Short mmCIF file of C-alpha atoms in Angstrom, two decimals:
data_model
loop_
_atom_site.label_atom_id
_atom_site.label_comp_id
_atom_site.label_asym_id
_atom_site.label_seq_id
_atom_site.Cartn_x
_atom_site.Cartn_y
_atom_site.Cartn_z
CA MET A 531 -37.34 54.08 -71.35
CA LYS A 532 -35.09 53.88 -74.83
CA ARG A 533 -37.47 54.44 -77.88
CA ALA A 534 -37.30 53.65 -81.59
CA ASN A 535 -37.97 55.14 -84.23
CA ILE A 536 -36.64 52.25 -86.48
CA GLY A 537 -39.66 54.15 -89.46
CA TRP A 538 -37.41 56.83 -89.74
CA PHE A 539 -33.70 55.24 -90.13
CA ALA A 540 -35.48 52.75 -92.73
CA GLU A 541 -35.98 56.09 -94.70
CA ASN A 542 -33.47 58.54 -94.14
CA VAL A 543 -30.25 56.18 -93.95
CA LEU A 544 -31.94 53.20 -96.21
CA HIS A 545 -34.42 55.08 -98.22
CA ARG A 546 -37.05 52.55 -97.27
CA LYS A 547 -40.66 53.06 -96.38
CA LEU A 548 -42.34 50.66 -93.90
CA TYR A 549 -46.11 49.94 -93.39
CA PRO A 550 -47.17 50.96 -90.22
CA TYR A 551 -46.92 47.21 -88.53
CA GLN A 552 -43.47 46.78 -89.73
CA GLU A 553 -42.80 49.63 -87.55
CA GLU A 554 -44.58 48.50 -84.71
CA VAL A 555 -43.20 45.73 -85.04
CA GLY A 556 -39.78 46.95 -85.39
CA ASN A 557 -40.01 49.62 -82.53
CA ARG A 558 -40.82 46.96 -79.76
CA ILE A 559 -38.55 44.48 -80.72
CA LEU A 560 -35.98 47.34 -80.91
CA GLU A 561 -36.74 48.90 -77.32
CA SER A 562 -36.54 45.27 -76.05
CA VAL A 563 -32.70 44.93 -77.18
CA LEU A 564 -32.40 48.33 -76.31
CA ASN A 565 -33.58 48.90 -72.86
CA ASN A 566 -32.29 45.32 -72.41
CA LEU A 567 -35.39 43.45 -71.44
CA GLY A 568 -34.65 40.49 -72.75
CA LEU A 569 -37.71 39.77 -74.57
CA THR A 570 -39.11 36.85 -76.99
CA PHE A 571 -41.01 38.09 -79.62
CA THR A 572 -43.14 35.99 -82.36
CA ILE A 573 -43.93 37.28 -85.06
CA MET A 574 -46.32 36.39 -87.88
CA PHE A 575 -46.98 37.83 -90.80
CA ALA A 576 -49.28 35.91 -94.41
CA ARG A 577 -46.58 35.56 -97.40
CA GLN A 578 -44.93 38.32 -99.14
CA MET A 579 -45.71 40.70 -96.71
CA GLY A 580 -42.50 42.52 -95.27
CA LYS A 581 -41.14 39.60 -92.71
CA ASN A 582 -37.84 38.96 -93.95
CA GLU A 583 -37.25 43.29 -94.87
CA THR A 584 -38.49 43.82 -91.03
CA SER A 585 -35.92 41.65 -90.26
CA ALA A 586 -32.96 43.09 -92.18
CA ILE A 587 -33.60 46.24 -91.11
CA LEU A 588 -33.37 45.87 -87.54
CA GLU A 589 -30.10 44.27 -87.90
CA ALA A 590 -28.65 47.13 -90.22
CA TYR A 591 -30.36 49.39 -87.50
CA LEU A 592 -28.11 47.17 -84.83
CA LEU A 593 -24.89 46.75 -86.99
CA CYS A 594 -25.22 51.02 -87.55
CA CYS A 595 -27.04 52.31 -84.10
CA MET A 596 -24.40 49.65 -81.93
CA GLU A 597 -21.13 50.43 -80.61
CA SER A 598 -20.55 46.59 -79.92
CA GLY A 599 -22.39 43.18 -80.12
CA THR A 600 -23.23 40.43 -81.74
CA ILE A 601 -26.67 39.68 -83.91
CA ILE A 602 -27.03 35.54 -84.23
CA LYS A 603 -29.72 34.77 -87.34
CA ALA A 604 -30.59 31.00 -87.52
CA ALA A 605 -32.99 29.46 -90.43
CA PRO A 606 -33.66 26.40 -91.24
CA THR A 607 -31.10 25.52 -93.96
CA PHE A 608 -28.00 27.13 -95.17
CA LYS A 609 -28.59 26.81 -99.39
CA PRO A 610 -30.72 28.71 -100.20
CA GLN A 611 -31.93 30.36 -96.64
CA VAL A 612 -28.98 32.22 -94.87
CA ILE A 613 -27.59 33.22 -97.91
CA ASN A 614 -30.60 34.41 -98.85
CA SER A 615 -30.43 36.38 -95.91
CA ARG A 616 -27.13 37.34 -95.86
CA LEU A 617 -27.97 38.87 -99.01
CA ARG A 618 -30.75 41.10 -98.18
CA LEU A 619 -28.53 42.30 -95.28
CA LEU A 620 -25.72 43.57 -97.84
CA GLN A 621 -27.95 45.16 -99.84
CA MET A 622 -29.54 47.09 -96.30
CA LEU A 623 -26.08 47.88 -95.54
CA GLU A 624 -25.05 49.66 -99.84
CA ASN A 625 -26.12 53.39 -98.32
CA ASP A 626 -23.80 56.04 -97.78
CA PHE A 627 -24.12 55.75 -94.08
CA THR A 628 -21.93 52.78 -94.00
CA VAL A 629 -21.22 51.43 -96.95
CA ASP A 630 -17.21 52.02 -96.55
CA ARG A 631 -17.85 50.25 -93.16
CA VAL A 632 -19.35 46.42 -93.92
CA PHE A 633 -16.80 43.86 -93.32
CA LYS A 634 -17.73 40.21 -93.67
CA SER A 635 -15.79 37.26 -92.98
CA PHE A 636 -15.83 33.12 -93.14
CA GLY A 637 -19.42 33.28 -95.02
CA TYR A 638 -21.02 33.29 -92.81
CA ILE A 639 -20.02 36.94 -90.81
CA ILE A 640 -21.67 40.75 -91.82
CA GLY A 641 -19.68 43.66 -89.43
CA VAL A 642 -19.69 46.99 -89.55
CA ALA A 643 -16.85 49.34 -88.05
CA PRO A 644 -16.25 52.39 -86.60
CA SER A 645 -14.86 53.80 -89.42
CA PRO A 646 -13.01 52.80 -92.63
CA LYS A 647 -10.01 52.39 -91.38
CA GLN A 648 -10.77 49.80 -88.54
CA ARG A 649 -12.85 47.68 -91.34
CA ARG A 650 -9.86 45.64 -92.16
CA ASP A 651 -9.09 44.78 -88.50
CA ALA A 652 -13.24 43.22 -88.37
CA ILE A 653 -13.97 45.72 -85.62
CA GLY A 654 -17.82 46.32 -84.26
CA PRO A 655 -20.98 45.24 -83.45
CA ARG A 656 -21.46 42.15 -86.35
CA ILE A 657 -23.94 39.02 -87.85
CA MET A 658 -23.40 36.02 -87.43
CA MET A 659 -26.10 33.20 -89.15
CA PHE A 660 -26.09 29.49 -88.67
CA SER A 661 -28.32 26.65 -89.94
CA ALA A 662 -30.60 25.71 -87.77
CA ASP A 663 -30.56 22.21 -89.09
CA GLU A 664 -30.48 19.16 -86.79
CA GLY A 665 -26.95 18.19 -88.02
CA SER A 666 -25.50 21.72 -87.71
CA ASN A 667 -22.65 21.85 -85.28
CA VAL A 668 -23.67 25.73 -83.70
CA VAL A 669 -22.98 25.58 -79.90
CA GLY A 670 -20.58 28.75 -78.57
CA ALA A 671 -21.78 31.30 -80.28
CA THR A 672 -22.93 34.25 -77.71
CA ALA A 673 -25.75 36.71 -78.73
CA SER A 674 -25.34 39.48 -77.31
CA LEU A 675 -28.07 41.71 -78.93
CA LEU A 676 -30.56 40.07 -80.95
CA LEU A 677 -31.85 36.07 -80.92
CA GLU A 678 -32.99 35.60 -84.22
CA ILE A 679 -34.74 32.75 -86.07
CA ASP A 680 -36.19 32.69 -89.56
CA GLU A 681 -39.44 30.80 -91.08
CA ALA A 682 -38.95 29.14 -86.33
CA GLN A 683 -42.51 27.25 -88.49
CA ASP A 684 -39.29 24.66 -89.72
CA VAL A 685 -37.13 24.92 -86.61
CA SER A 686 -37.19 21.77 -84.22
CA SER A 687 -37.98 22.66 -80.72
CA GLN A 688 -35.03 20.32 -79.37
CA LYS A 689 -32.54 22.19 -81.52
CA PHE A 690 -33.76 25.39 -80.60
CA ASP A 691 -33.94 24.90 -76.79
CA ARG A 692 -30.37 23.08 -76.98
CA ASP A 693 -28.38 24.85 -79.27
CA PHE A 694 -29.53 28.57 -80.27
CA ARG A 695 -31.94 29.61 -76.94
CA PRO A 696 -29.17 29.43 -74.54
CA MET A 697 -27.07 31.89 -76.87
CA ALA A 698 -28.81 34.81 -74.56
CA SER A 699 -28.70 33.03 -71.62
CA THR A 700 -25.98 35.48 -70.57
CA THR A 701 -26.00 38.60 -71.91
CA ASN A 702 -30.78 38.41 -71.52
CA ALA A 703 -31.35 38.91 -75.51
CA THR A 704 -33.84 39.57 -77.28
CA THR A 705 -35.69 36.60 -78.86
CA VAL A 706 -37.22 37.49 -81.74
CA LEU A 707 -38.85 33.54 -83.92
CA TYR A 708 -40.79 34.45 -87.59
CA GLY A 709 -43.01 32.28 -89.23
CA THR A 710 -46.58 31.72 -90.44
CA ALA A 711 -48.64 28.75 -89.80
CA TRP A 712 -48.18 25.12 -90.26
CA SER A 713 -49.28 23.36 -87.40
CA ASP A 714 -49.88 24.08 -83.49
CA ASP A 715 -46.88 21.92 -82.01
CA THR A 716 -44.37 23.72 -84.48
CA LEU A 717 -41.69 25.80 -82.18
CA LEU A 718 -43.55 29.20 -83.68
CA ALA A 719 -46.78 28.01 -82.64
CA MET A 720 -45.75 27.03 -78.92
CA THR A 721 -43.90 29.57 -78.44
CA ARG A 722 -47.03 31.79 -79.47
CA ALA A 723 -49.58 30.43 -77.40
CA HIS A 724 -47.06 30.91 -74.26
CA ASN A 725 -46.20 34.53 -75.24
CA LEU A 726 -50.58 35.14 -75.32
CA GLU A 727 -50.48 33.66 -71.62
CA LEU A 728 -47.77 36.17 -70.35
CA GLU A 729 -49.36 38.53 -72.51
CA GLN A 730 -52.71 38.48 -69.70
CA GLN A 731 -50.47 38.28 -67.16
CA ASP A 732 -48.19 41.06 -67.29
CA GLY A 733 -49.38 43.23 -70.12
CA ILE A 734 -46.75 43.16 -72.55
CA LYS A 735 -46.88 42.85 -75.96
CA ARG A 736 -45.31 40.15 -77.10
CA HIS A 737 -46.56 38.32 -80.28
CA PHE A 738 -48.08 40.35 -83.33
CA GLU A 739 -50.09 38.41 -86.56
CA TYR A 740 -50.52 40.53 -89.18
CA THR A 741 -53.18 38.10 -92.69
CA TRP A 742 -53.11 39.20 -95.53
CA ARG A 743 -55.71 41.83 -94.70
CA GLU A 744 -53.71 43.80 -93.40
CA LEU A 745 -51.78 44.45 -96.38
CA ALA A 746 -54.66 44.68 -98.97
CA SER A 747 -56.38 47.19 -96.77
CA ILE A 748 -53.12 49.64 -98.43
CA ASN A 749 -51.87 47.48 -101.49
CA ASP A 750 -53.92 47.34 -104.43
CA ASN A 751 -51.60 45.01 -105.49
CA TYR A 752 -51.13 42.72 -102.96
CA ARG A 753 -55.07 42.33 -102.46
CA LYS A 754 -55.68 41.20 -106.13
CA PHE A 755 -52.83 39.09 -105.80
CA VAL A 756 -54.31 37.47 -102.86
CA GLU A 757 -57.72 37.18 -104.15
CA ALA A 758 -57.12 35.50 -106.97
CA GLU A 759 -55.19 32.66 -104.96
CA ILE A 760 -58.17 32.66 -103.05
CA SER A 761 -60.28 31.67 -106.02
CA ARG A 762 -58.03 29.12 -107.78
CA LEU A 763 -57.80 27.47 -104.97
CA GLY A 764 -60.00 28.16 -102.60
CA PRO A 765 -60.42 29.64 -99.26
CA ASP A 766 -60.37 26.42 -97.41
CA HIS A 767 -57.22 24.96 -99.19
CA ILE A 768 -54.00 24.29 -96.78
CA THR A 769 -51.95 26.86 -98.43
CA ILE A 770 -54.52 29.71 -98.42
CA ARG A 771 -55.77 29.25 -94.75
CA THR A 772 -51.50 28.96 -93.43
CA GLN A 773 -49.98 31.11 -95.25
CA TYR A 774 -52.52 34.11 -95.61
CA GLU A 775 -54.57 33.53 -92.91
CA LEU A 776 -52.35 31.65 -90.86
CA GLN A 777 -54.48 29.44 -89.36
CA PRO A 778 -52.88 26.53 -88.03
CA ILE A 779 -53.06 23.39 -88.17
CA SER A 780 -54.93 20.98 -85.69
CA GLY A 781 -54.49 17.26 -85.40
CA ALA A 782 -55.40 16.05 -82.03
CA GLY A 783 -56.75 13.27 -81.64
CA PHE A 784 -56.47 11.89 -84.40
CA LEU A 785 -53.91 8.93 -86.60
CA LEU A 786 -52.84 11.30 -88.99
CA ASN A 787 -53.67 15.55 -89.00
CA GLU A 788 -54.66 17.12 -90.99
CA LEU A 789 -52.15 18.77 -92.81
CA GLN A 790 -51.15 14.81 -93.72
CA ARG A 791 -54.29 14.41 -94.40
CA HIS A 792 -54.20 16.63 -97.36
CA MET A 793 -51.11 15.39 -98.29
CA ILE A 794 -52.32 12.19 -98.75
CA GLN A 795 -54.92 13.47 -100.99
CA GLY A 796 -54.89 12.01 -104.92
CA SER A 797 -57.24 11.29 -107.78
CA HIS A 798 -55.48 7.90 -107.97
CA GLN A 799 -58.20 4.84 -107.84
CA TRP A 800 -58.42 2.54 -104.60
CA MET A 801 -56.95 -0.40 -105.29
CA SER A 802 -57.68 -3.53 -103.46
CA PHE A 803 -54.56 -4.44 -101.73
CA THR A 804 -55.78 -7.31 -99.16
CA GLY A 805 -57.36 -9.82 -102.84
CA ARG A 806 -54.33 -9.17 -104.73
CA TYR A 807 -52.12 -9.94 -101.34
CA PHE A 808 -54.48 -13.60 -100.82
CA GLU A 809 -54.39 -13.99 -104.56
CA LYS A 810 -50.43 -13.62 -105.13
CA ARG A 811 -49.32 -15.89 -102.09
CA ALA A 812 -51.74 -18.77 -103.46
CA SER A 813 -50.14 -17.96 -106.86
CA GLN A 814 -46.76 -18.75 -104.76
CA GLN A 815 -48.10 -21.45 -102.66
CA THR A 816 -49.49 -23.87 -106.57
CA ASP A 817 -45.75 -22.76 -108.57
CA GLN A 818 -44.29 -24.52 -105.00
CA SER A 819 -46.87 -27.58 -104.57
CA ALA A 820 -46.12 -28.25 -108.25
CA LYS A 821 -41.65 -28.09 -108.06
CA MET A 822 -42.45 -30.24 -104.86
CA LYS A 823 -43.97 -33.20 -106.98
CA ASP A 824 -41.50 -33.02 -110.25
#
């Protein structure tokens, strides 16, 4: 089985030092790609823990090391999410090894040619970046290396199953869904649950989840920031629970789920709409009766 060392690549080629949990995730994904295992991974990092950086370094690794092939990456919106991903990857590729071999096409394609001379002909592995918005038209692309869905909790499962998942079919491409917790019926949450079931059956780790405590244990600035947010908002605040503790919001058995109930909370005074309705109706009827008498 081919092994990967994304930490060495990040440090020696991109001049970036990865955290241990980033290396673990990156190596498992790359090994699935290099050995054509076709696994589907779910990756959940708390906010600001390097999820997007990990994704960009994975993309840079494949563009630098593979002779050909296509990565497909999707995000809930083209602007700003896809644009941010594009800029982040281009920044990664500004290194001595690839800077004179990078080519760009049509505003959503980035590739790395085998040599500077082949750069003009756009020869070599590439990444194609798409919006996963419901109205986007993305049918027809093929993910021969990797299929990535960023912020998968905000992408509809119907859009993924209909338009993006088939892109990995003919090549058995590895698929990665990145994101944080939200409600328990999102694409990310449902795929996570399926991955955990598969892990029980075959022992192959497909789900990686790291709360804020993982980075706080090795980054004191991050620890101070999140602890201050918990103090400011409270440990039960929906932002703390979903974005930092990675706890999904459950709404089974209720008309409104917990997230919806949280969003409609306010400091306004209760109003008796029923009483005001009947008062208005009585006033209208009185006016109509007076007009008929006239």
